[in-house]
Short mmCIF file of C-alpha atoms and ligand atoms in Angstrom, two decimals:
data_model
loop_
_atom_site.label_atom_id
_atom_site.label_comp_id
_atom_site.label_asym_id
_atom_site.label_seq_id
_atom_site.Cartn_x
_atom_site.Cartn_y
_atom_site.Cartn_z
CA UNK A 188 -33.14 5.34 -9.62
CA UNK A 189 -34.10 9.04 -9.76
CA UNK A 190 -37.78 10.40 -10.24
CA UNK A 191 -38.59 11.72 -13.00
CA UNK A 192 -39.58 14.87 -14.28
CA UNK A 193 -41.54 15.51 -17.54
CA UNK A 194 -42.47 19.19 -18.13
CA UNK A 195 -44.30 21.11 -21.02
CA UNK A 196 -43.94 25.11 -21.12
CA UNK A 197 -46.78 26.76 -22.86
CA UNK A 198 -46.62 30.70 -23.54
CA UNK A 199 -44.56 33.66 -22.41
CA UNK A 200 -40.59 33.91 -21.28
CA UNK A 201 -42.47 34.64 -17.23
CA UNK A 202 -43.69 30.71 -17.68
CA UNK A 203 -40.35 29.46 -18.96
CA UNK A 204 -38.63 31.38 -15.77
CA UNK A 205 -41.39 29.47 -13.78
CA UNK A 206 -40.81 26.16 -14.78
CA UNK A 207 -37.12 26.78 -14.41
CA UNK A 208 -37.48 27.55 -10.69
CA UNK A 209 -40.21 24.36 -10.71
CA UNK A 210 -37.21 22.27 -11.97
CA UNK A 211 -34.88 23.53 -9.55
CA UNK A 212 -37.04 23.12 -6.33
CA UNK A 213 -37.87 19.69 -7.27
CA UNK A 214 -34.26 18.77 -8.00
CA UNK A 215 -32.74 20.09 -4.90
CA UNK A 216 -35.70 18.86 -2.51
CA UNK A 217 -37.48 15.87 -3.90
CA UNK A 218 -34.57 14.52 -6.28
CA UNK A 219 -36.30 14.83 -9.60
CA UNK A 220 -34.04 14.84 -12.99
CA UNK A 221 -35.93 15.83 -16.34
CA UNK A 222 -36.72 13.52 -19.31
CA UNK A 223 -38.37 14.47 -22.14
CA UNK A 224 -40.21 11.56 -22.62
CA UNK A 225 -43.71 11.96 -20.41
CA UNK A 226 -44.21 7.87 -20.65
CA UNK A 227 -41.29 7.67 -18.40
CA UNK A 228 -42.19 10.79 -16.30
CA UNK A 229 -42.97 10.14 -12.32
CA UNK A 230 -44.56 13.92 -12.64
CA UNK A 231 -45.71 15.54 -15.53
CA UNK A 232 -46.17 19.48 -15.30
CA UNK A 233 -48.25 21.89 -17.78
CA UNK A 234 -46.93 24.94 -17.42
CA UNK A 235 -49.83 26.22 -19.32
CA UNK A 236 -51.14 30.00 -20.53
CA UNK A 237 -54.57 31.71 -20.86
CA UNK A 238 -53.93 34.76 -22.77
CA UNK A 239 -56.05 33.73 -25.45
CA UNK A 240 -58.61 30.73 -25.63
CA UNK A 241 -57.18 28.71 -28.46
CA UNK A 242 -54.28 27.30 -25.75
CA UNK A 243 -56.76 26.38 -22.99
CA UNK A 244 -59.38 24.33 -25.44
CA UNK A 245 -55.97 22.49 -26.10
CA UNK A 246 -55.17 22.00 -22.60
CA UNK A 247 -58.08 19.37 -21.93
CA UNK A 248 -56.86 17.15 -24.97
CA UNK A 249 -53.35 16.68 -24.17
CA UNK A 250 -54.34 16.24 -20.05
CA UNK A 251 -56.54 13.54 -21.98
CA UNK A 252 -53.25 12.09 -23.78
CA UNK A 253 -51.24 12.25 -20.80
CA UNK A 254 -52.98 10.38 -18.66
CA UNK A 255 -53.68 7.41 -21.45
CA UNK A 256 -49.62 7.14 -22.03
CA UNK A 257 -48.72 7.74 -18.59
CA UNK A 258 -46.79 4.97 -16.60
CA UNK A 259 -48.53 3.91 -13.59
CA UNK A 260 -48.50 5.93 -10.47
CA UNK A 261 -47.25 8.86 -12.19
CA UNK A 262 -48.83 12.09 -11.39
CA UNK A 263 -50.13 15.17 -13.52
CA UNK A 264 -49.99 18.86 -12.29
CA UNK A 265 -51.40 21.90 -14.03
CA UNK A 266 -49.49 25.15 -13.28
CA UNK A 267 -49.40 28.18 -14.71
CA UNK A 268 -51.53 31.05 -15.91
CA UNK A 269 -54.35 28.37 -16.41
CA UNK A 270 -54.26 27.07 -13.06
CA UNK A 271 -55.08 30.47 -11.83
CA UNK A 272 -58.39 31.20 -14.25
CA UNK A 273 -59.64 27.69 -13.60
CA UNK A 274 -58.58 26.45 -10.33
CA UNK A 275 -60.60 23.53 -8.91
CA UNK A 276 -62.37 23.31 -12.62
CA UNK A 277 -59.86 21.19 -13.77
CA UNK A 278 -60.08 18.65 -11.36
CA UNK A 279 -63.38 18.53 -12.07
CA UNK A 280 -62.86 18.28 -15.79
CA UNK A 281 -60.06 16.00 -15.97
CA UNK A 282 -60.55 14.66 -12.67
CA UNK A 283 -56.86 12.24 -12.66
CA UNK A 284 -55.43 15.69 -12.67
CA UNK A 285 -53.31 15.62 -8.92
CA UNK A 286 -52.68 18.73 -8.24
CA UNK A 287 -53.18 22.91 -9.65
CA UNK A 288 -51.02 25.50 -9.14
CA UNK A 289 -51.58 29.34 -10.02
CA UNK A 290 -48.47 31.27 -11.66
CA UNK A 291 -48.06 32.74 -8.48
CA UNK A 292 -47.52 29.90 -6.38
CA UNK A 293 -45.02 28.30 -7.93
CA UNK A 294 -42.77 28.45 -4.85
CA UNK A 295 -45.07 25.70 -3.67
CA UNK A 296 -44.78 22.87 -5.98
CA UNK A 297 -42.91 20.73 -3.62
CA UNK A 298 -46.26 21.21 -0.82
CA UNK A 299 -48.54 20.65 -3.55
CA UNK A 300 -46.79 17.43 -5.05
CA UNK A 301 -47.72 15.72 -1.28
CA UNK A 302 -51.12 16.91 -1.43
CA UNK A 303 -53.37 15.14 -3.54
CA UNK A 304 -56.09 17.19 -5.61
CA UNK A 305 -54.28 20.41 -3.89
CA UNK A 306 -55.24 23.65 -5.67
CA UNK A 307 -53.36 27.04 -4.54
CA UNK A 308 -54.21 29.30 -7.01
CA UNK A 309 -53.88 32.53 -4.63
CA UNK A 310 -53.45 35.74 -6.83
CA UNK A 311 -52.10 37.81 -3.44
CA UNK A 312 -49.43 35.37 -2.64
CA UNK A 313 -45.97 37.28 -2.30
CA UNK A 314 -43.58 35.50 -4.12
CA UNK A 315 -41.24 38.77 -4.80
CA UNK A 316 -38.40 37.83 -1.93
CA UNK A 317 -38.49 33.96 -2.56
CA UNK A 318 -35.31 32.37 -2.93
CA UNK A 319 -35.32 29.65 -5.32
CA UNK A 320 -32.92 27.38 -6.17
CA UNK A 321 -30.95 28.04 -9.29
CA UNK A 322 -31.48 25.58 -12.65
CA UNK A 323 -31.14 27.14 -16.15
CA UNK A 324 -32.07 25.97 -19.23
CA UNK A 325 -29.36 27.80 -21.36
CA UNK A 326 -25.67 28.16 -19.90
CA UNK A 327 -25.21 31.20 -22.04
CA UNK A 328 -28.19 33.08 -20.87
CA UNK A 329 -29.53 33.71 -17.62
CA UNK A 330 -33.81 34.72 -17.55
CA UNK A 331 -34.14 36.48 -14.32
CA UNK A 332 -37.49 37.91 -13.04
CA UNK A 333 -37.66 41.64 -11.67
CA UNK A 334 -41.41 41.78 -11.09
CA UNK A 335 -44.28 39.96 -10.61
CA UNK A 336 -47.91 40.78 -11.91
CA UNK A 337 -49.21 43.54 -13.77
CA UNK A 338 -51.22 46.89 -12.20
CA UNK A 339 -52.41 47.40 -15.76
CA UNK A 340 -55.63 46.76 -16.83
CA UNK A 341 -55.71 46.61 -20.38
CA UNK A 342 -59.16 45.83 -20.67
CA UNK A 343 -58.98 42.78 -23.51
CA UNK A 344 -55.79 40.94 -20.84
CA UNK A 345 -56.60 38.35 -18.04
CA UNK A 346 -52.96 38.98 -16.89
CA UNK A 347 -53.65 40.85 -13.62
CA UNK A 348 -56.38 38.00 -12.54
CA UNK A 349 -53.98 34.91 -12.96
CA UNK A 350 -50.58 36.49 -12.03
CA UNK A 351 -52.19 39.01 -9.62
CA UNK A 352 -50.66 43.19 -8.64
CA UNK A 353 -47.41 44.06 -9.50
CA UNK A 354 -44.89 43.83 -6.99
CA UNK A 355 -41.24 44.59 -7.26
CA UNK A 356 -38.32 42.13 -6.54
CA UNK A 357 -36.06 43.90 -4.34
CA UNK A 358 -32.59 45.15 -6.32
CA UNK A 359 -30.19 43.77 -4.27
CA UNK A 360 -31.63 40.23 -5.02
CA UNK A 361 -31.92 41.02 -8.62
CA UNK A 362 -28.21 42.33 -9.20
CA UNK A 363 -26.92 39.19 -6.76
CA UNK A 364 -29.09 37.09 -9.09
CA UNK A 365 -27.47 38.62 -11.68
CA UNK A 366 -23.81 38.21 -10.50
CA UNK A 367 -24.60 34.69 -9.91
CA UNK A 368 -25.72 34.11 -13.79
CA UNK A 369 -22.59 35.83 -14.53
CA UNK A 370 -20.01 33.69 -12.64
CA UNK A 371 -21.93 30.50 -13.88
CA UNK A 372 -20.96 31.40 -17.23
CA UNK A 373 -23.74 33.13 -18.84
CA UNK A 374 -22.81 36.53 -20.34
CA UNK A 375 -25.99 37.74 -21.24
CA UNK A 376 -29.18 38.23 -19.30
CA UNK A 377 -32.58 38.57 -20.04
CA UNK A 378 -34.66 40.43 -17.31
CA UNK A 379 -38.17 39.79 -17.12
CA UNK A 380 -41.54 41.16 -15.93
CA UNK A 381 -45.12 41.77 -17.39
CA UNK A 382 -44.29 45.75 -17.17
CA UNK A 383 -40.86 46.26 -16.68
CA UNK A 384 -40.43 49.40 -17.05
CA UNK A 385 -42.83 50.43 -14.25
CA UNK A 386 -40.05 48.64 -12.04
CA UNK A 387 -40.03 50.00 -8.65
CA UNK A 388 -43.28 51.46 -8.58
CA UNK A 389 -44.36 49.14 -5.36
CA UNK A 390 -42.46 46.76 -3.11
CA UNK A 391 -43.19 44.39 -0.54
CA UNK A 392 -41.58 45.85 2.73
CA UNK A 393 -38.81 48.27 2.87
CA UNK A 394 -36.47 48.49 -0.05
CA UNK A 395 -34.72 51.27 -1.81
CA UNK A 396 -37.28 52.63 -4.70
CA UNK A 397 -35.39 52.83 -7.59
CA UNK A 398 -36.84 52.89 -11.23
CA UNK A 399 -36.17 50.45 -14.20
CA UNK A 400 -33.40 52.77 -15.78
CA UNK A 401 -31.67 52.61 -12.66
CA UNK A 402 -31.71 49.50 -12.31
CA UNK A 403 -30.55 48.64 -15.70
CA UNK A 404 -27.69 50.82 -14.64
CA UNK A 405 -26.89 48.87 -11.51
CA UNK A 406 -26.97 45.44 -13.47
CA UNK A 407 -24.70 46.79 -16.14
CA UNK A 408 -21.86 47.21 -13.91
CA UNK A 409 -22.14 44.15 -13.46
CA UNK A 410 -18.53 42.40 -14.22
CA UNK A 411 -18.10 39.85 -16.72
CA UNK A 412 -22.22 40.98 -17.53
CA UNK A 413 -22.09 41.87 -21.81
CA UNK A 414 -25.19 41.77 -22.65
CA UNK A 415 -28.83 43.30 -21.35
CA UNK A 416 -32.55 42.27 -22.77
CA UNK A 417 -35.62 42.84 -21.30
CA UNK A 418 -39.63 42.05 -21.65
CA UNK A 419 -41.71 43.68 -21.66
CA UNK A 420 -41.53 47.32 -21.64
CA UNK A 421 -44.78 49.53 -21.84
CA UNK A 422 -44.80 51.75 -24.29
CA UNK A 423 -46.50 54.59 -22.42
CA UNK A 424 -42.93 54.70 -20.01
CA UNK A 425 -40.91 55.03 -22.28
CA UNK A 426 -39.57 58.30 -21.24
CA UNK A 427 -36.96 60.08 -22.65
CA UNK A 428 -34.46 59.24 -19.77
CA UNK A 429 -35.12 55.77 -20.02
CA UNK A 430 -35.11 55.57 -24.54
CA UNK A 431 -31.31 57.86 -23.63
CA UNK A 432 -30.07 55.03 -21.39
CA UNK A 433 -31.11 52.29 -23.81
CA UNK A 434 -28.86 54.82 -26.84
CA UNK A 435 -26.28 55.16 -24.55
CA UNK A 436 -25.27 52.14 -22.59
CA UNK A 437 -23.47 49.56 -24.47
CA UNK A 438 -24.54 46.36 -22.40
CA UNK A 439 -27.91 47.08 -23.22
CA UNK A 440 -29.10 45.06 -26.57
CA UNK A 441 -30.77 47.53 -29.16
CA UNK A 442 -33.87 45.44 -29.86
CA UNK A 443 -36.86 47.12 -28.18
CA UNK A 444 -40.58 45.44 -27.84
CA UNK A 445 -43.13 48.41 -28.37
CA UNK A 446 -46.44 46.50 -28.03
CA UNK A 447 -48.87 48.47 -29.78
CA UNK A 448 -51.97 46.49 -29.46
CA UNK A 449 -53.56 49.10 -32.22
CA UNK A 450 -52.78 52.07 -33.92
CA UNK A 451 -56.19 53.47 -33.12
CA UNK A 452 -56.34 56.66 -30.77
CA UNK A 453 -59.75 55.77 -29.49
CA UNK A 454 -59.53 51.52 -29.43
CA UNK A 455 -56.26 52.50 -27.10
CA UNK A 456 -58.61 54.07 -25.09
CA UNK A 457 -60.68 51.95 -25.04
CA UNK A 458 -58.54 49.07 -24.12
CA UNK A 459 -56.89 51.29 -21.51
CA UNK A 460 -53.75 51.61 -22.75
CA UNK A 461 -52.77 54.92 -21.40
CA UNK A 462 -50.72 56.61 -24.67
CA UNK A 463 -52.15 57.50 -28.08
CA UNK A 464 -51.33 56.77 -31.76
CA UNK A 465 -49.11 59.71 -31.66
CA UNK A 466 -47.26 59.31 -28.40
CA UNK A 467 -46.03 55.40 -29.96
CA UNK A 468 -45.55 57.11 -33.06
CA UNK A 469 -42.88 59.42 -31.57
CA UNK A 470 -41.61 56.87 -29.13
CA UNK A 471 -40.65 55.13 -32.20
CA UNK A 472 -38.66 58.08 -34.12
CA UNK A 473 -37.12 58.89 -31.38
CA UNK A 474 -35.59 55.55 -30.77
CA UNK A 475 -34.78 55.35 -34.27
CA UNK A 476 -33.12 58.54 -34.31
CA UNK A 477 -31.21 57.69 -31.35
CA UNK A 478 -30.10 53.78 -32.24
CA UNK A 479 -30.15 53.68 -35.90
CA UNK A 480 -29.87 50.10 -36.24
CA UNK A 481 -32.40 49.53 -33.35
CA UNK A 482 -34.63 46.21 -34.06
CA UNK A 483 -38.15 47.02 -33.22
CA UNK A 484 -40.74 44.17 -32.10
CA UNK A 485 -44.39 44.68 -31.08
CA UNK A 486 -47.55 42.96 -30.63
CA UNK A 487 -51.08 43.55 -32.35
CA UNK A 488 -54.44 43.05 -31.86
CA UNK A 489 -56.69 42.57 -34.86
CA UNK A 490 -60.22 42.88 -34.18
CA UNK A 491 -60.91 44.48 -30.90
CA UNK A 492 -64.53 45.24 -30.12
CA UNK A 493 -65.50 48.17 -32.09
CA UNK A 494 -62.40 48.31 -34.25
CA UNK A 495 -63.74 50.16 -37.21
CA UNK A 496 -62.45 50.08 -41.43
CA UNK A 497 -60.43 53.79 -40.15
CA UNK A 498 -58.98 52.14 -37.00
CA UNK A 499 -57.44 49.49 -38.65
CA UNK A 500 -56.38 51.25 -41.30
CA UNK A 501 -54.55 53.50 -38.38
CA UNK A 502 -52.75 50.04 -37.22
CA UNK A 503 -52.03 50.00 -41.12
CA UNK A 504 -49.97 53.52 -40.80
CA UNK A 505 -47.97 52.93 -37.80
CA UNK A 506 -46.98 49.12 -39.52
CA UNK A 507 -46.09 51.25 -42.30
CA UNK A 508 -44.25 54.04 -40.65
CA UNK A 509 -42.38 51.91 -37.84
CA UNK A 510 -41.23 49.13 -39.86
CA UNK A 511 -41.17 46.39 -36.98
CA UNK A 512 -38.25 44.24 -37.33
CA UNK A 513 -40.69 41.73 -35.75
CA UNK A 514 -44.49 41.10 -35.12
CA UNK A 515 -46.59 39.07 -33.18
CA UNK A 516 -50.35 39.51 -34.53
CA UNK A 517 -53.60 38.17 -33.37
CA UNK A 518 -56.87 38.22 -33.75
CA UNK A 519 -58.81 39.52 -30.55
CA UNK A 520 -60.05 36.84 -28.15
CA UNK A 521 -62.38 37.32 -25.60
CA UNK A 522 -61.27 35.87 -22.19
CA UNK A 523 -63.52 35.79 -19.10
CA UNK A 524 -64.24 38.66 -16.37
CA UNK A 525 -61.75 40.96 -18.46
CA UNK A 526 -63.79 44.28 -19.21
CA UNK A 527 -63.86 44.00 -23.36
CA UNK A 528 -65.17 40.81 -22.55
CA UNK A 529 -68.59 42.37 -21.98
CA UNK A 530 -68.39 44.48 -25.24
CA UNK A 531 -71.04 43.85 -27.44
CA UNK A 532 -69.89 45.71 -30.65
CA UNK A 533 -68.16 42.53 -31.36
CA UNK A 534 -66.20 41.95 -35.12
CA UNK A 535 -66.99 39.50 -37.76
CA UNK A 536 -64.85 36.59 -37.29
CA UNK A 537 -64.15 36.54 -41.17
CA UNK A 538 -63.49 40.17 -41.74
CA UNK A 539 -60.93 39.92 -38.33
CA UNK A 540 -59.38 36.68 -40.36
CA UNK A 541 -59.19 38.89 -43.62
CA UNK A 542 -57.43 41.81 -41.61
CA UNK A 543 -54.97 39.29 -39.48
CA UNK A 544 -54.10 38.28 -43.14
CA UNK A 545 -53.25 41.61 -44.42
CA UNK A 546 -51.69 42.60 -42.14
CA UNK A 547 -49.12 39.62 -41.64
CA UNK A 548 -49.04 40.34 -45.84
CA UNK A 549 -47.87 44.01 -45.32
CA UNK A 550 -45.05 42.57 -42.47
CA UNK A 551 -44.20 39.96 -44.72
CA UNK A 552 -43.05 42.51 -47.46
CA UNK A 553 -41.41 44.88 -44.86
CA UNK A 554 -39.40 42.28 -43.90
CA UNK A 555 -38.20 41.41 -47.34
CA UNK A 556 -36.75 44.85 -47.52
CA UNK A 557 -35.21 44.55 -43.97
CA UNK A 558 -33.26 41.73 -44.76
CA UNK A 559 -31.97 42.45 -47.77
CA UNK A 560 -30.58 45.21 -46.26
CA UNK A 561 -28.35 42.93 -44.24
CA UNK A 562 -26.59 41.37 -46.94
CA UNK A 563 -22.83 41.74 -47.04
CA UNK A 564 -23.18 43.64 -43.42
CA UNK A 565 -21.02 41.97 -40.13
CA UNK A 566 -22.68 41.73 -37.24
CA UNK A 567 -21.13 40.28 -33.54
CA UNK A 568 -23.28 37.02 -32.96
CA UNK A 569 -23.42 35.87 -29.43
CA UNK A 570 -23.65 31.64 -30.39
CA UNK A 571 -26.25 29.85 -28.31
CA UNK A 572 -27.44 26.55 -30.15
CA UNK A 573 -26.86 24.05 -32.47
CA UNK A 574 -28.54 23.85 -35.66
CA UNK A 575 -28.43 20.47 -38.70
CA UNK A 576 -25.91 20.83 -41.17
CA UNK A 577 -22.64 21.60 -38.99
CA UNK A 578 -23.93 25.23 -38.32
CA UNK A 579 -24.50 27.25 -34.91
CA UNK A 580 -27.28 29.91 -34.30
CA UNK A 581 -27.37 33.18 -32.47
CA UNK A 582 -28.38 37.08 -32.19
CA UNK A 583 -26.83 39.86 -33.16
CA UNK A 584 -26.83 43.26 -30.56
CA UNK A 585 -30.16 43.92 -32.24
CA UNK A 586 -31.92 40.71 -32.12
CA UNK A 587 -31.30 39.51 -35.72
CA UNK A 588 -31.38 35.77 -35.81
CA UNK A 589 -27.58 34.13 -37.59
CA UNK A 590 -26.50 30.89 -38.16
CA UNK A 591 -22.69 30.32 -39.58
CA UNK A 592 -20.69 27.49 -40.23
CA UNK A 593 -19.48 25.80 -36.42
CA UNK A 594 -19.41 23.32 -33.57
CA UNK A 595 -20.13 23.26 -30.23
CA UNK A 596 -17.10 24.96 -29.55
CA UNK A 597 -18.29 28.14 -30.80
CA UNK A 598 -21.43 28.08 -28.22
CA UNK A 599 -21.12 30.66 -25.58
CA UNK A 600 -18.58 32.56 -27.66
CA UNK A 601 -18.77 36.28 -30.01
CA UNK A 602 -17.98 36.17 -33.38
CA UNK A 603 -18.14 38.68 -36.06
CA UNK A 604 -20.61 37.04 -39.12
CA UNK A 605 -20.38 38.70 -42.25
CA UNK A 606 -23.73 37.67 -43.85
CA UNK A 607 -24.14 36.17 -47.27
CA UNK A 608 -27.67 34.71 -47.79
CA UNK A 609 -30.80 36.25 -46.42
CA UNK A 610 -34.02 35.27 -45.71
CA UNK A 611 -37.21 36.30 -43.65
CA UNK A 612 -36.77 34.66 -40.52
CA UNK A 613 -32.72 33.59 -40.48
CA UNK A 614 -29.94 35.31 -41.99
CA UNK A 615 -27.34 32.91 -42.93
CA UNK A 616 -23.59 34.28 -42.91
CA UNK A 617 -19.50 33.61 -42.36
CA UNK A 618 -17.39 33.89 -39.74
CA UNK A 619 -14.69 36.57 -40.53
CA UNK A 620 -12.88 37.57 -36.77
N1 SAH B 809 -47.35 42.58 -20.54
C1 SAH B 809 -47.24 41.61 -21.58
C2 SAH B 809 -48.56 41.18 -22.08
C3 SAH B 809 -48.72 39.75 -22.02
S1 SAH B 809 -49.90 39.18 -23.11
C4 SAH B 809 -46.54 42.24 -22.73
O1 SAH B 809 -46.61 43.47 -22.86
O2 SAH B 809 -45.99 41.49 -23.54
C5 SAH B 809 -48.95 39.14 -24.61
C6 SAH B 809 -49.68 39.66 -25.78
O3 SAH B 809 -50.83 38.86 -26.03
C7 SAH B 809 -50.24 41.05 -25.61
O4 SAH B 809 -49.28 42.03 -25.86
C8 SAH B 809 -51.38 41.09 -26.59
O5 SAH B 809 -50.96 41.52 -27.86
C9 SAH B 809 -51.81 39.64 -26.67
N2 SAH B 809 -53.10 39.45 -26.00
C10 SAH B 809 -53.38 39.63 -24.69
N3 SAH B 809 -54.70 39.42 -24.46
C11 SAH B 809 -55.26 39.10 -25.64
C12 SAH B 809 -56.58 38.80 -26.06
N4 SAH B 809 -57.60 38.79 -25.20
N5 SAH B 809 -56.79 38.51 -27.37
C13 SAH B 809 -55.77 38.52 -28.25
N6 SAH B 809 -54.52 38.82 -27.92
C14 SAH B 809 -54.24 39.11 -26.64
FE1 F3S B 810 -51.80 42.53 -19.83
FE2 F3S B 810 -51.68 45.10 -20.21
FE3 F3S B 810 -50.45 44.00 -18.12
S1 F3S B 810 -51.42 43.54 -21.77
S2 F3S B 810 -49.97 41.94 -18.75
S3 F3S B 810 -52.64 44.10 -18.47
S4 F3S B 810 -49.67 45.65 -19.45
#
């Protein structure tokens, strides 16, 4: 009988690439196979994430279930961005935890696994020219990483402490990575980084510099490659070269993240984001002008240190004048050693609740006038799951979430949906060529 593997991804797209190349290296050198039930499990990984605080409180708990339901002999590992902030702590809280492992070490988890009460949580471990072994969680599309860490330091983001400085995977690896994906069936990739469009700012060793619109060039000629996404871009380089590239190349998916964080000219400065309300603000036109039907996604902080009646009524006018397709909003949440973190000008926690809420309000009614705009409109679906009822889900180009009428056959195939039924989160349509 195989070992087996039970593992629970917690946060970003970065943690579900890490727990793919987890799953991989313990297939191919320790013989695991997944279940998805953990009372079965010989290991059980968190892949966890420490972004905000909410996630970690909730960390402790379910170790706490784990370990009641777990079958005997069966170990526990923490991993992830978690791992890194807390290290040894966790043993020390939860002390049947076996082993910890930073999201930068994840090319260890077959030392660790041997080591009992191991922590390598080592934020300058080079992890750019690993090769790992391949396991993907979706035949159809392929996550592949480009960098690791994050140079910023946005001052409200433990990023750069648990996934350490940015370094550069080399090209070569990423296109062969890329041409791999491709011949195992998946036409669509998704390439991924904290800052991806600051690719190729530093490398480990000798490699050709080139920057991320190059390199979305090289993997578009690609053979066999259809479609391009990426996260995340920063909004402060999006240049014009790079925003023409993104108009102009067909392989490259028009759905764009532009995480604000806040509309405010001085909170941006303050949380050290490099651009102003009126830099985003034109970013935005001009990719509108450029890709008309562009979907637009960003993330916002309510509630940053300071954040006045006038600066959130700024995050107000760029909601209104951008129109995200999509938005992720939360309210501030101080995390440790990070530099807002020390800011005492701190926000009511019920007037940051009453903003969060109108804001989402204000999306909320955008969106009802975005998606009635997409009634009786046909848009190419790329099919990647199954959903009740006898229908299949997938994205359009431009992000826009359709399910039609279908089997299983239909997964991993285009179809043109003409849609007939709209809604806020799903548009529901018919297959017509
Ligand atoms: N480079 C990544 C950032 C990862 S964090 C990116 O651009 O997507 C993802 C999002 O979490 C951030 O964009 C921010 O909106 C939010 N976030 C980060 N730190 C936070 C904090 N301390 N409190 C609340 N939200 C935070
Ligand atoms: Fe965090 Fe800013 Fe980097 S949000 S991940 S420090 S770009």
């Amino acid at each position: 009988m195989s070992k087996k593997l039970f593992i629970e991804t917690l946060g970003c797209a970065m943690n579900v690439r890490d727990s793919e190349h987890m799953i991989a290296e313990l297939h191919e050198k320790e013989g695991y196979e997944l279940t998805q039930n953990s009372a079965e499990a010989d290991l059980i990984l968190i892949n966890t994430c420490s972004v905000r605080e909410k996630p970690v409180h909730k960390l402790f708990s379910e170790l706490g279930v784990f370990n009641k339901q777990k079958k005997e002999g069966a170990k526990i590992g923490v991993c992830g961005c978690t791992a890194s902030h807390l290290g040894k702590e966790i043993i020390k809280k939860a002390p049947y935890v076996n082993f910890v492992l930073g999201a930068r070490n994840v090319s260890r988890i077959t030392d660790v696994l041997h080591r009992d009460k191991a922590v390598e949580t080592a934020i300058d471990y080079d992890e750019s020219q690993f090769a790992f072994k391949d396991f993907r969680s979706s035949p159809y599309k392929a996550y592949i990483n480009i960098s690791i860490g994050c140079d910023k330091q946005c001052t409200f983001c433990i990023v750069p402490q648990t996934r350490g400085e940015e370094i550069s995977i080399p090209t070569e690896l990423i296109v062969a990575e890329v041409r791999r994906a491709v011949a195992g069936g998946a036409k669509e990739v998704f390439l991924l980084g904290q800052n991806v469009n600051n690719y190729g700012r530093r490398f480990s060793g000798e490699h050709e510099k080139i920057n991320f619109t190059e390199l979305l060039r090289r993997v578009s000629a690609v053979e066999g490659l259809e479609r391009i996404r990426f996260t995340s871009p920063h909004p402060l380089h999006m240049d014009d070269e790079f925003i023409e590239e993104f108009a102009r190349n067909p392989k490259i998916c028009k759905s764009m993240h532009m995480p604000l964080q806040s509309g405010s000219t001085s909170l941006l400065k303050a949380m050290k984001r490099g651009y102003s309300k009126e830099w985003f603000l034109n970013r935005a036109a001009k990719l509108r002008e450029m890709v008309p039907d562009v979907s637009i996604s960003t993330d916002i902080i309510v509630a940053f240190p300071g954040e006045s009646d006038a600066d959130f009524e700024d995050t107000m006018e760029v909601l209104n004048a951008v129109k995200f397709e999509q938005v992720f909003s939360f309210k501030y949440s101080p995390r440790p050693h990070t530099e807002a973190a020390e800011y005492t000008n701190v926000i009511d926690p019920e007037l940051a609740s009453e903003r969060l809420t109108r804001l989402q309000a204000r999306h909320d009614e955008i969106l009802d006038e975005i998606s009635e705009k997409h009634l009786g409109r046909v848009y190419r679906v790329y099919f990647e799951e199954l959903r009740p009822e006898g229908m299949v889900a997938g994205r359009s180009d431009n992000n826009i979430l359709i399910k039609a009428e279908g089997s299983e056959e239909l997964l991993g195939t285009f179809a043109d949906v003409k849609i007939t039924k709209v809604s806020r989160l799903v548009q529901t349509g018919e297959i017509v060529g």
